[in-house]
Coordinates of C-alpha atoms (C1' of nucleotides) in Angstrom, one line a residue:
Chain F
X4 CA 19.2 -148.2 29.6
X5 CA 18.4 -149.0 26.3
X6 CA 19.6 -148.3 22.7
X7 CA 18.1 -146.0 19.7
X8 CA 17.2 -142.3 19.6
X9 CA 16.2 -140.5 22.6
X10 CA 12.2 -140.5 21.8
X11 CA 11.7 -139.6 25.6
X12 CA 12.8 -136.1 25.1
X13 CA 11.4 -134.4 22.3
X14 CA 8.4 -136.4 23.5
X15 CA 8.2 -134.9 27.0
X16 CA 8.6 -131.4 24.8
X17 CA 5.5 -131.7 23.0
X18 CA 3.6 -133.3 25.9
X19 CA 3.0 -130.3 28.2
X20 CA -0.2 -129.1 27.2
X21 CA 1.0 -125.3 26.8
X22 CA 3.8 -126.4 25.0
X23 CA 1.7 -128.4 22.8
X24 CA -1.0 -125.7 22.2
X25 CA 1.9 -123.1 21.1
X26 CA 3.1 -126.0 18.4
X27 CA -0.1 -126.4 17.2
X28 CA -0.2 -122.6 16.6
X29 CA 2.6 -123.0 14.4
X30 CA 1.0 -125.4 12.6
X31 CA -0.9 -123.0 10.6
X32 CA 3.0 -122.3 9.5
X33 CA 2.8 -118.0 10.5
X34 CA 5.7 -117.2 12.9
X35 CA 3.8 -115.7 15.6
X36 CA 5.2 -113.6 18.5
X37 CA 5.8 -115.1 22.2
X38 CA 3.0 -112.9 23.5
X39 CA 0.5 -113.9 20.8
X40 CA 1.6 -118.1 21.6
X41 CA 1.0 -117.3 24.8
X42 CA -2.3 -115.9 24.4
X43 CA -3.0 -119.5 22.6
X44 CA -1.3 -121.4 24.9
X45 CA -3.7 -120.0 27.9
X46 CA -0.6 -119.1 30.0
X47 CA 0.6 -116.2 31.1
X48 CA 4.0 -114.4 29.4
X49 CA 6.8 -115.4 31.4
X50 CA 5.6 -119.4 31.3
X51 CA 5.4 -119.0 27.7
X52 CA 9.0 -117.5 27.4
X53 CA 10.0 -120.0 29.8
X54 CA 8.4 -122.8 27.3
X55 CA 9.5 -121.1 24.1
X56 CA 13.1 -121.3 25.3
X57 CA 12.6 -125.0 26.0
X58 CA 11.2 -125.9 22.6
X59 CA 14.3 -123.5 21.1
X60 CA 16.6 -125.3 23.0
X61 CA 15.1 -128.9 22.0
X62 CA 15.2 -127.9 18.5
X63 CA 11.8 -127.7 17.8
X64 CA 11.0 -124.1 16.9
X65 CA 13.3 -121.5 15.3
X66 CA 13.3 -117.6 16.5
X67 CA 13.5 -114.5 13.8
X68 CA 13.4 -111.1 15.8
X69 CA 12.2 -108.8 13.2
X70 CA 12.0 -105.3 14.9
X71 CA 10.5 -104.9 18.5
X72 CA 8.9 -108.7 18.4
X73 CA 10.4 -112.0 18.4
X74 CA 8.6 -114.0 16.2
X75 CA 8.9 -118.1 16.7
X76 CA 8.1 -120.4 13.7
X77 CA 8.6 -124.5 13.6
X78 CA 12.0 -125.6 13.2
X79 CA 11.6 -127.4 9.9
X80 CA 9.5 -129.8 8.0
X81 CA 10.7 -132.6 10.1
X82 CA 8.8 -130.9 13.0
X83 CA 5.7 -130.6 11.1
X84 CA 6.1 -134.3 10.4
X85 CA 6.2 -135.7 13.7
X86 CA 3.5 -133.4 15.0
X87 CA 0.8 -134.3 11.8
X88 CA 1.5 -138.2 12.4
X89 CA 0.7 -137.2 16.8
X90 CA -2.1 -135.4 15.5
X91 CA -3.3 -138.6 13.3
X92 CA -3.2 -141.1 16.3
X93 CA -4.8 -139.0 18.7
X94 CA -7.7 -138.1 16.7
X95 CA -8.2 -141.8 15.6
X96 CA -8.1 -142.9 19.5
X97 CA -11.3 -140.4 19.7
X98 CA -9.3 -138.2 22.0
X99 CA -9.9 -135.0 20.2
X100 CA -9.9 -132.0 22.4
X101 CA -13.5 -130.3 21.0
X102 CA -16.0 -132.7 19.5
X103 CA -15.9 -133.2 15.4
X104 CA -17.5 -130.3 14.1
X105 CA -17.6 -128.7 10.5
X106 CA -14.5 -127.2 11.0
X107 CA -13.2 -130.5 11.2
X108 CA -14.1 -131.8 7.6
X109 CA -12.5 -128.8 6.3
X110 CA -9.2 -129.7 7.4
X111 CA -9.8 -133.3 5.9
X112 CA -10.5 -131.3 2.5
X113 CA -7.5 -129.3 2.6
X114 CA -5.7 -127.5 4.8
X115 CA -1.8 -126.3 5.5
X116 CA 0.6 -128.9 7.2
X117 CA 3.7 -126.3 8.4
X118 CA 3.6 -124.6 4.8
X119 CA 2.7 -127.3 2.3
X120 CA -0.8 -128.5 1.2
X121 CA -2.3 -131.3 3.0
X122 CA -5.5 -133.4 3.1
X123 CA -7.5 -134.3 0.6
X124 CA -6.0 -132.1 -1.9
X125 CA -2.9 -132.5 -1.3
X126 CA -3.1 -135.7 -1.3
X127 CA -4.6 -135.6 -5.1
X128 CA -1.7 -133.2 -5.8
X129 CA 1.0 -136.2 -4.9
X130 CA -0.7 -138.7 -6.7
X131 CA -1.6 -136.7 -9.8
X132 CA 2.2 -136.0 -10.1
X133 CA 2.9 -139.5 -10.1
X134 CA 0.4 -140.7 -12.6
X135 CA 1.3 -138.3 -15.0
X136 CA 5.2 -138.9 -14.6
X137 CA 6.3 -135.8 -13.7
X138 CA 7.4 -137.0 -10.2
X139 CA 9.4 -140.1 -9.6
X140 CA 11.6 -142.1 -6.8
X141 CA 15.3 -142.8 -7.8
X142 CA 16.9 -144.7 -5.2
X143 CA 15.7 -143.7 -1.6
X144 CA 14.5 -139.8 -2.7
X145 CA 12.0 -138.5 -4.8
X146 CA 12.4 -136.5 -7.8
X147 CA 10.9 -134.3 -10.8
X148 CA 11.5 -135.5 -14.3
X149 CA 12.3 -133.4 -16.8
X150 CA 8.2 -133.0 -17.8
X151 CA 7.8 -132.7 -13.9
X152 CA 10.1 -129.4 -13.7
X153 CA 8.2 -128.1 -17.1
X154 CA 5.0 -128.5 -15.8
X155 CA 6.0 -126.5 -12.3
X156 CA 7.7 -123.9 -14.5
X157 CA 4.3 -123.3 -16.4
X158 CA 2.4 -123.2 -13.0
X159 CA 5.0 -120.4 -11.9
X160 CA 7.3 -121.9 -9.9
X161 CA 11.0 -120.9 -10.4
X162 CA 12.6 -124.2 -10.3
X163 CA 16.4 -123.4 -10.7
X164 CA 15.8 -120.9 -7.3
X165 CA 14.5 -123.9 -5.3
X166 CA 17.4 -126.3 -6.7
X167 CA 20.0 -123.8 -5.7
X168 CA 18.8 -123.5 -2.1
X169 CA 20.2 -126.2 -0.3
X170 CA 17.2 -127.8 1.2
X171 CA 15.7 -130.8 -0.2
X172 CA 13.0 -130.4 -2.8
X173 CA 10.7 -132.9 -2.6
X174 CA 10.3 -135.0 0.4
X175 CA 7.3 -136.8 1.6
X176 CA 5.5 -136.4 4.6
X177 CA 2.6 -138.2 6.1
X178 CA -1.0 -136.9 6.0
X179 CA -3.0 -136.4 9.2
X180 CA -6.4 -137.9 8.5
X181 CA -5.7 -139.9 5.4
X182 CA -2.7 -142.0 6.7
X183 CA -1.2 -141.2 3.2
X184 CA 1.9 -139.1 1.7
X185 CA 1.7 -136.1 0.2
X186 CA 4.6 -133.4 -1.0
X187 CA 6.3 -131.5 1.3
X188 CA 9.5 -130.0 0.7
X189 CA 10.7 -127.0 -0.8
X190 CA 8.5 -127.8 -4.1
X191 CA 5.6 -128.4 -1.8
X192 CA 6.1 -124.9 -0.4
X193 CA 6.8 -123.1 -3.6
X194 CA 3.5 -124.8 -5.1
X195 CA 1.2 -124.0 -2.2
X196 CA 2.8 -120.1 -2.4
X197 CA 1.6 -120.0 -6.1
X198 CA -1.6 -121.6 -5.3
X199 CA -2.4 -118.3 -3.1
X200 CA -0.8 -115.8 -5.2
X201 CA -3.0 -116.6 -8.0
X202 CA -5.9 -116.8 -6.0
X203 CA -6.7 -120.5 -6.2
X204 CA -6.6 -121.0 -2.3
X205 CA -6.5 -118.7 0.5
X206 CA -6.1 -119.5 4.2
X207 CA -8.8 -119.4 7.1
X208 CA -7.9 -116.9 9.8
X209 CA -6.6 -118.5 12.4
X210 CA -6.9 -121.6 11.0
X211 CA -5.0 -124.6 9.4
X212 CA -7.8 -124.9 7.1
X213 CA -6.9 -123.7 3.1
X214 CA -10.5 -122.8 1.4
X215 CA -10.2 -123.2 -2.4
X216 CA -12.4 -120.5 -4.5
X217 CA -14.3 -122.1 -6.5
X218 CA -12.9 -121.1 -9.9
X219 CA -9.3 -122.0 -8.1
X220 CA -10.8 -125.4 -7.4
X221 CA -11.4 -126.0 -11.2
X222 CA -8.4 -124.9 -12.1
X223 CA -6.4 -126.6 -9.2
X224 CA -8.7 -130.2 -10.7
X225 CA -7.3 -129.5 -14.7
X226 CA -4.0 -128.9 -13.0
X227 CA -3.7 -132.2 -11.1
X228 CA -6.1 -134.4 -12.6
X229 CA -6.9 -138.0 -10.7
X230 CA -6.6 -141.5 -12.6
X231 CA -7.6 -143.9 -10.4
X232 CA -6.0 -146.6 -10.4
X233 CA -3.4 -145.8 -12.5
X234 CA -0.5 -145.0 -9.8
X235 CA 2.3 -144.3 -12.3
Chain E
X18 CA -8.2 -123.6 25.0
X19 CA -7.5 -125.0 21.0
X20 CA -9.2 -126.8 18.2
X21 CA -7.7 -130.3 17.1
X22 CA -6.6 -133.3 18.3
X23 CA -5.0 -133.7 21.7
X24 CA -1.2 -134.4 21.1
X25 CA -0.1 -133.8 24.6
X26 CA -1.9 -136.2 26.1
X27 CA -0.5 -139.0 24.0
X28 CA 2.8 -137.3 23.8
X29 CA 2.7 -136.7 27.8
X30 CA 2.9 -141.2 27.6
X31 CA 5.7 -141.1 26.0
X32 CA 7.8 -138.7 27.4
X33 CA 8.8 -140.3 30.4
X34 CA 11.8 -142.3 30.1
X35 CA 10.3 -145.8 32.0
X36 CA 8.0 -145.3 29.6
X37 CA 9.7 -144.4 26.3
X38 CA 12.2 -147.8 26.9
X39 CA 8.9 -150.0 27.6
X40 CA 7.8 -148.7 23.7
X41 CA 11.2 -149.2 22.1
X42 CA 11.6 -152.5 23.7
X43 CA 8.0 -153.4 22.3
X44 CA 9.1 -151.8 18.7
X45 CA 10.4 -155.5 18.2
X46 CA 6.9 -156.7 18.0
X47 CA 7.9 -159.2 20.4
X48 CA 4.9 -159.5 23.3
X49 CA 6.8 -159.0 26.6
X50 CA 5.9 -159.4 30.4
X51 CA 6.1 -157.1 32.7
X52 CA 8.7 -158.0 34.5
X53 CA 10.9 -158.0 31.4
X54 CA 10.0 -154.5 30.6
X55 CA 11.0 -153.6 33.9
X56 CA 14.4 -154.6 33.5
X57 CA 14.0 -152.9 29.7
X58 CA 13.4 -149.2 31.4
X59 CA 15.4 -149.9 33.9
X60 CA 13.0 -149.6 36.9
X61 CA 10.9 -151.7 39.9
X62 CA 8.3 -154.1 39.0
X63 CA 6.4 -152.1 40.7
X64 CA 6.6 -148.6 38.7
X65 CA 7.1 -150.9 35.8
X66 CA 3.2 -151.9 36.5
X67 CA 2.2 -148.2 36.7
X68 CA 3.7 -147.2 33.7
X69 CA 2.0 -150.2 31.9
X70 CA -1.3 -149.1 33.7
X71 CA -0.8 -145.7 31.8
X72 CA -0.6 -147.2 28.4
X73 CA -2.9 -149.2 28.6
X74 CA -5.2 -146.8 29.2
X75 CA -3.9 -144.5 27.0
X76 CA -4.4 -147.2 24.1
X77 CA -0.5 -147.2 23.1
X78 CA -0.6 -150.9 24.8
X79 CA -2.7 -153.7 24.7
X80 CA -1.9 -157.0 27.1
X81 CA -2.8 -160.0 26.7
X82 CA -2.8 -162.7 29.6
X83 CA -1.5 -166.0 29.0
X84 CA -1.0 -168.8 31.9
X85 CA 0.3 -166.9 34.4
X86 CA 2.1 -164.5 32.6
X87 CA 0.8 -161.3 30.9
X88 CA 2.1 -159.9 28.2
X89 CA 1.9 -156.7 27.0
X90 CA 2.6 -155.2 23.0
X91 CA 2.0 -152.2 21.1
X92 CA -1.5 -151.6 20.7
X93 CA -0.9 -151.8 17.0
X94 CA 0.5 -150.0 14.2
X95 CA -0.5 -146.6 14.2
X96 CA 1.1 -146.5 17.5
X97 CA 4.7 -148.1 15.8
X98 CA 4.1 -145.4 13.3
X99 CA 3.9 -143.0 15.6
X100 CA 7.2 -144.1 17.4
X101 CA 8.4 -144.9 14.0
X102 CA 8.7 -140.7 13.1
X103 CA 9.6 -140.2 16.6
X104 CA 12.8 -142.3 16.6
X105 CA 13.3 -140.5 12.8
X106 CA 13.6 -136.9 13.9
X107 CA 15.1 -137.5 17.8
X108 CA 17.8 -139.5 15.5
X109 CA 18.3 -136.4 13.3
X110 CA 18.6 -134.4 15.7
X111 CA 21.9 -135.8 16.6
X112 CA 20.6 -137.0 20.1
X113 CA 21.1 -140.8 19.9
X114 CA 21.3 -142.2 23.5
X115 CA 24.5 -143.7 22.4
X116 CA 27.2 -142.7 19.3
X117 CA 25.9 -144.2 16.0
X118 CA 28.2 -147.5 15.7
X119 CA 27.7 -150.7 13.8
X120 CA 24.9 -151.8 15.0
X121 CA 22.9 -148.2 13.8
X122 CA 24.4 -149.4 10.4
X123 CA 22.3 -152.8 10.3
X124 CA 19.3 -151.3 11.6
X125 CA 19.3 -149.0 8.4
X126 CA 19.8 -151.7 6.1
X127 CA 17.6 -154.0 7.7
X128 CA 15.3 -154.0 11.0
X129 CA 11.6 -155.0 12.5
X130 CA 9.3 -152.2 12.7
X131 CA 6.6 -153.6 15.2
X132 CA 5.5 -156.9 12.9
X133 CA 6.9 -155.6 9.5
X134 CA 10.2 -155.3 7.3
X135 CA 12.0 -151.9 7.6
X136 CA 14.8 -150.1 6.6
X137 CA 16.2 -150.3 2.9
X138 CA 14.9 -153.6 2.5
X139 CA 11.8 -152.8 3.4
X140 CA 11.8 -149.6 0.9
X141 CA 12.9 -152.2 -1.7
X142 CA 9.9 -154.2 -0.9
X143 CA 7.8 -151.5 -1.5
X144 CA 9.0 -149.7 -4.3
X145 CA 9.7 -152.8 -6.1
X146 CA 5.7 -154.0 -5.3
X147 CA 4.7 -150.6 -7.1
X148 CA 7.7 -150.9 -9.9
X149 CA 6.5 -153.9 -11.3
X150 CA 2.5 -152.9 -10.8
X151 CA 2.1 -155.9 -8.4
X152 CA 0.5 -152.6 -5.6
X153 CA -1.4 -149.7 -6.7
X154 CA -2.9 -146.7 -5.6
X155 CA -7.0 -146.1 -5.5
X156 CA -8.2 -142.7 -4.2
X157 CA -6.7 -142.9 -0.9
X158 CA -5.7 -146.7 0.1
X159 CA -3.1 -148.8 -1.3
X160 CA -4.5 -152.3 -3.0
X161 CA -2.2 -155.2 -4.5
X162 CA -3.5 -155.8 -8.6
X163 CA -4.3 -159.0 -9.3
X164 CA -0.6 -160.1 -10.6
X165 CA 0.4 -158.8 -6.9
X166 CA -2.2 -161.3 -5.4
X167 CA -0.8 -164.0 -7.7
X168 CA 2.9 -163.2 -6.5
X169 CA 2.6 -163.2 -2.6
X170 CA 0.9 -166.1 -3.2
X171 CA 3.5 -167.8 -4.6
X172 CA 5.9 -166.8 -1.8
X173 CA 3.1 -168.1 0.5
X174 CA 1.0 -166.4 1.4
X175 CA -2.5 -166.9 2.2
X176 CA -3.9 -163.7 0.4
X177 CA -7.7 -164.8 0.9
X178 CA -7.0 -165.0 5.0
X179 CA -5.6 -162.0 5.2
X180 CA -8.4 -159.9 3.1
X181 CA -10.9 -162.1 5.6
X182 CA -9.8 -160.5 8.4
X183 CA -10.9 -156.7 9.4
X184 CA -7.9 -155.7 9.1
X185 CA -6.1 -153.4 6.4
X186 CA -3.7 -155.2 4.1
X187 CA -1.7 -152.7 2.8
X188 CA -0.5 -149.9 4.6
X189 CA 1.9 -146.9 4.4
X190 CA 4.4 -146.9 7.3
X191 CA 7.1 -143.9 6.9
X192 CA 11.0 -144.8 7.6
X193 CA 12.8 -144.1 10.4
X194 CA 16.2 -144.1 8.5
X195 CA 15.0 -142.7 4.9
X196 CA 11.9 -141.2 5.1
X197 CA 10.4 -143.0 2.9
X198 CA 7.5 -145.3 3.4
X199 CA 7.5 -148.9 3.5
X200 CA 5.0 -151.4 3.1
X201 CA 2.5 -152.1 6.7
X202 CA -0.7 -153.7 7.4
X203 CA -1.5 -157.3 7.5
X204 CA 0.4 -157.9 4.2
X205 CA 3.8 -156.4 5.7
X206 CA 3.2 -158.3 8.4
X207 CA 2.3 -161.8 6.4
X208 CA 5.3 -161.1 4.6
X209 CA 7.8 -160.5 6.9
X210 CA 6.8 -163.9 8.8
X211 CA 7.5 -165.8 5.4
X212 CA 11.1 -164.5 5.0
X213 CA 11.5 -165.8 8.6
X214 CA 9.6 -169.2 7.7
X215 CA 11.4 -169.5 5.1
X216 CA 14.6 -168.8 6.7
X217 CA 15.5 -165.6 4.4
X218 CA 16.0 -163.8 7.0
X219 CA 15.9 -163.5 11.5
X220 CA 15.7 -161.4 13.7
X221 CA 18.7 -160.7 16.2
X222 CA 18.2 -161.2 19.7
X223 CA 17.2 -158.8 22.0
X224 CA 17.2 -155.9 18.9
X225 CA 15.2 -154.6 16.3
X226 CA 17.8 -155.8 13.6
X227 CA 17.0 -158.0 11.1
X228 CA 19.8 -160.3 9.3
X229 CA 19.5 -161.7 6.1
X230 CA 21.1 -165.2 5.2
X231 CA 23.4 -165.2 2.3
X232 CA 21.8 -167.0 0.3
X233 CA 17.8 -165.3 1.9
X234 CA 19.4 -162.1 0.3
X235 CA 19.5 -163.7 -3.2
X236 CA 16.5 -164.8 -2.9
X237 CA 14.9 -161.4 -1.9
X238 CA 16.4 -159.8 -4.3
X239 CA 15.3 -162.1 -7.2
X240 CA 11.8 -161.6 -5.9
X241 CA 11.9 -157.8 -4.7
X242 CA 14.0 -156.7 -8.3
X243 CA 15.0 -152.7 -7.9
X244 CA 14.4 -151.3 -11.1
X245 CA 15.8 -147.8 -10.3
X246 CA 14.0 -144.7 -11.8
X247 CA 11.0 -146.6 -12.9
X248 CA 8.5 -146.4 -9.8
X249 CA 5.9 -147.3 -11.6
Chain M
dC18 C1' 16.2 -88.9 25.7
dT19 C1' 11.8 -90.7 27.3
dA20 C1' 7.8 -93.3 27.1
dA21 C1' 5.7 -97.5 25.7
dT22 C1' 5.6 -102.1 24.8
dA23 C1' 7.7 -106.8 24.4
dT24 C1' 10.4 -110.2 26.4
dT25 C1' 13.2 -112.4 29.8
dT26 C1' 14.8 -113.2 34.4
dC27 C1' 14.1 -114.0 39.2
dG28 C1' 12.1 -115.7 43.3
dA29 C1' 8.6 -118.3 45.4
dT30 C1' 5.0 -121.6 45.3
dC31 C1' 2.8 -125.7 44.5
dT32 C1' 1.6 -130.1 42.5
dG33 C1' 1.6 -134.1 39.5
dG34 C1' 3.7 -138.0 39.1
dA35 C1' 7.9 -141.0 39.3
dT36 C1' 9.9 -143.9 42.4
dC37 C1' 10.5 -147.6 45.8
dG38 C1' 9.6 -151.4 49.3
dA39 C1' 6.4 -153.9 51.6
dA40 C1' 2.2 -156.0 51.7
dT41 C1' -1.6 -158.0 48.9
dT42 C1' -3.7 -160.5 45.4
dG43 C1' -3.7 -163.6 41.6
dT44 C1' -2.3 -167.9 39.0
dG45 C1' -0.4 -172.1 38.0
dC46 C1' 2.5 -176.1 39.6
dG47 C1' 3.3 -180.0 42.4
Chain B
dC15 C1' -4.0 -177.4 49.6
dG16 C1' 0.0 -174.8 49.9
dC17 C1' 4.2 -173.1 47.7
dA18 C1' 6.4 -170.2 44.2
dC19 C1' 6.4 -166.7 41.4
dA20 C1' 4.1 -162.8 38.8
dA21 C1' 1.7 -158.7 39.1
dT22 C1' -0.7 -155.0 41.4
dT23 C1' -1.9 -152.0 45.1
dC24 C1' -0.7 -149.2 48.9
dG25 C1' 1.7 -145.8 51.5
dA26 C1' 5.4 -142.7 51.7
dT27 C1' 8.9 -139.9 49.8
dC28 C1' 10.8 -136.7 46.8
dC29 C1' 11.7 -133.7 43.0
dA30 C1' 11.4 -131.7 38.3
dG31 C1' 9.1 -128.5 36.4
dA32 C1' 4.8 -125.6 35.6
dT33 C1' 3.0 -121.5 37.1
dC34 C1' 2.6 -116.7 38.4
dG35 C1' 3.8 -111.7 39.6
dA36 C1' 7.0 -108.4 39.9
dA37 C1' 11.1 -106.6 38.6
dA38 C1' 14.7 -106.1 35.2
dT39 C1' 16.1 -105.7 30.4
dA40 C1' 15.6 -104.8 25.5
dT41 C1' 13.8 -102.4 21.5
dT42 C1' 11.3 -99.3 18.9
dA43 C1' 8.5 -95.1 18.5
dG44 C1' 8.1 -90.4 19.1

DNA sequence: CTAATATTTCGATCTGGATCGAATTGTGCG
DNA sequence: CGCACAATTCGATCCAGATCGAAATATTAG
């Protein structure tokens, strides 16, 4: 009856609470096998095929077979997005599934949004580009300036590779807990990727949360240094 | 059987159709009755009244009686940015409820997201608040400089009520259309009213769309100047 | 090829919830 | 007070879809 996007639909997708459970497993941004997302989901094989096939069909998840397994993985960034800013409203309405534990404060720190760096962190990592110039917004999309693609070059990222690739570079998505942008894309990927190869970061077992090392944590703070106040 | 927040539950509300037209419909930020948002989803009073019962107590809704009418709205801006996302990815997905025609075309350029100015306009607002260091960025929340107080002020607004109330002033909102965010809160919302008051700009009955006069436009743009590549 | 394991399909069941019309309650108007 | 209209509650119906177990199918390992 009415005009706009269909909201209704991907909505009813993500509201079944197996459904949701097996998205959330994504989350953490591994493809995991059906059997394995069913095993999170608390269901039973077949109802997680059944779901998975749904979600695949809705456009939500993409499927890689890679030998004898299938393994499922979010569709895209876009997916990530929707679910983070769902995530934000329901844990500000108090609705959160297990009381706020320690675990909990982690994931405000810093933890892994689909396959970028989110919460605090990440947060410091969007704004520290910004101040220093090396990131800026022409038009509607955001870009690295010339210093910008220097300074990812020095941190290891191979720049001309991610240009090539036809997905966007940088691209903003909303943080979970902060109610703030941070850097997603395929930059946002690539930077996270060299933040564990050189052994700044490393990922909690089945976990969204990122835990920095200490030393990585110093280096990660010279690296994308705050100025408050002093956005751009 | 998971950790986090409980997205299903929320996203359960919306997923119904009833339901999902009651939300659009309230996107205007208009406060409707019940009755009206019956004929909006396209259903009895009756059902109409249990869907709203659902909201409400889901928090998406909030009513408000008046004489013998009660009227019901978003529960406030989290939940618009949470439909806000929604709308984004269901619309690139390629499932719009109907084919994109000219009306799509004006809600890009210009619309109402709940109580605030969207769309490219609205990212011109913002970026052009950063570009001429009227809005700034501290740690994680978004504050207007002391020129910016001194310039809303001068388009009307009453800067010193607004900080008054509890309520945030500035606030990210992401685009539906460009994914890019746009300026919220109590500001937004302060703002947007002036351009009506001051006849810049109205809404269109009966949709989200926003139309600029002529001679409004001017006016916008002289106080809302795009300097392109220089975000701050 | 055969065995083992992963995944999907099928058939059957069961239930939450969407829906409506009629009756009831609530509120303001005259 | 009683009428008119708004909104909710109630009772009844009905169906999409969530679920499972078992059987069928695929895929790799040996």
């Amino acid at each position: 009856m009415k005009h706009g996007p269909d909201i209704a639909r991907i909505a009813a997708l993500i509201g079944d609470p197996a459904r949701a459970n097996i998205l959330s497993a994504l989350m953490s941004g591994k493809a995991l096998t059906a059997s394995e997302l069913a095993g999170e989901a608390g269901v039973s094989a077949s109802t997680a095929s059944s779901h998975l096939g749904r979600l695949l069909e809705g456009g939500l998840v993409k499927e890689a077979r890679q030998g004898r397994h299938k393994y499922f993985a979010l569709a895209g960034e876009d997916v990530a997005q929707v679910l983070e800013v769902l995530m934000g409203f329901a844990a500000g309405q108090g609705h959160l599934r297990t009381r706020t534990g320690p675990k909990d404060a982690q994931l405000r720190e810093a933890r892994v949004c689909y396959n970028h760096l989110a919460g605090s962190r990440g947060i410091q990592l969007y704004d520290s580009l910004f101040a220093r110039d090396f990131m800026e917004l022409r038009g509607d999309d955001l870009f690295l300036t010339e210093a910008g693609q220097g300074f990812v070059r020095t941190l290891g990222v191979d720049f001309d590779q991610l240009v090539k690739s036809r997905a966007p570079v940088c691209r903003t998505c909303l943080d979970w807990s902060a109610r703030r942008p941070h850097l997603a894309g395929s930059l946002g990927r690539a930077l996270f990727k060299r933040f564990e190869m050189m052994g700044w970061a490393y990922r909690v077992r089945d976990t969204r949360a990122v835990q920095f090392s200490s030393d990585g944590l110093r280096q990660f703070n010279m690296a994308f240094p705050v100025n408050p106040g002093s956005h751009g």
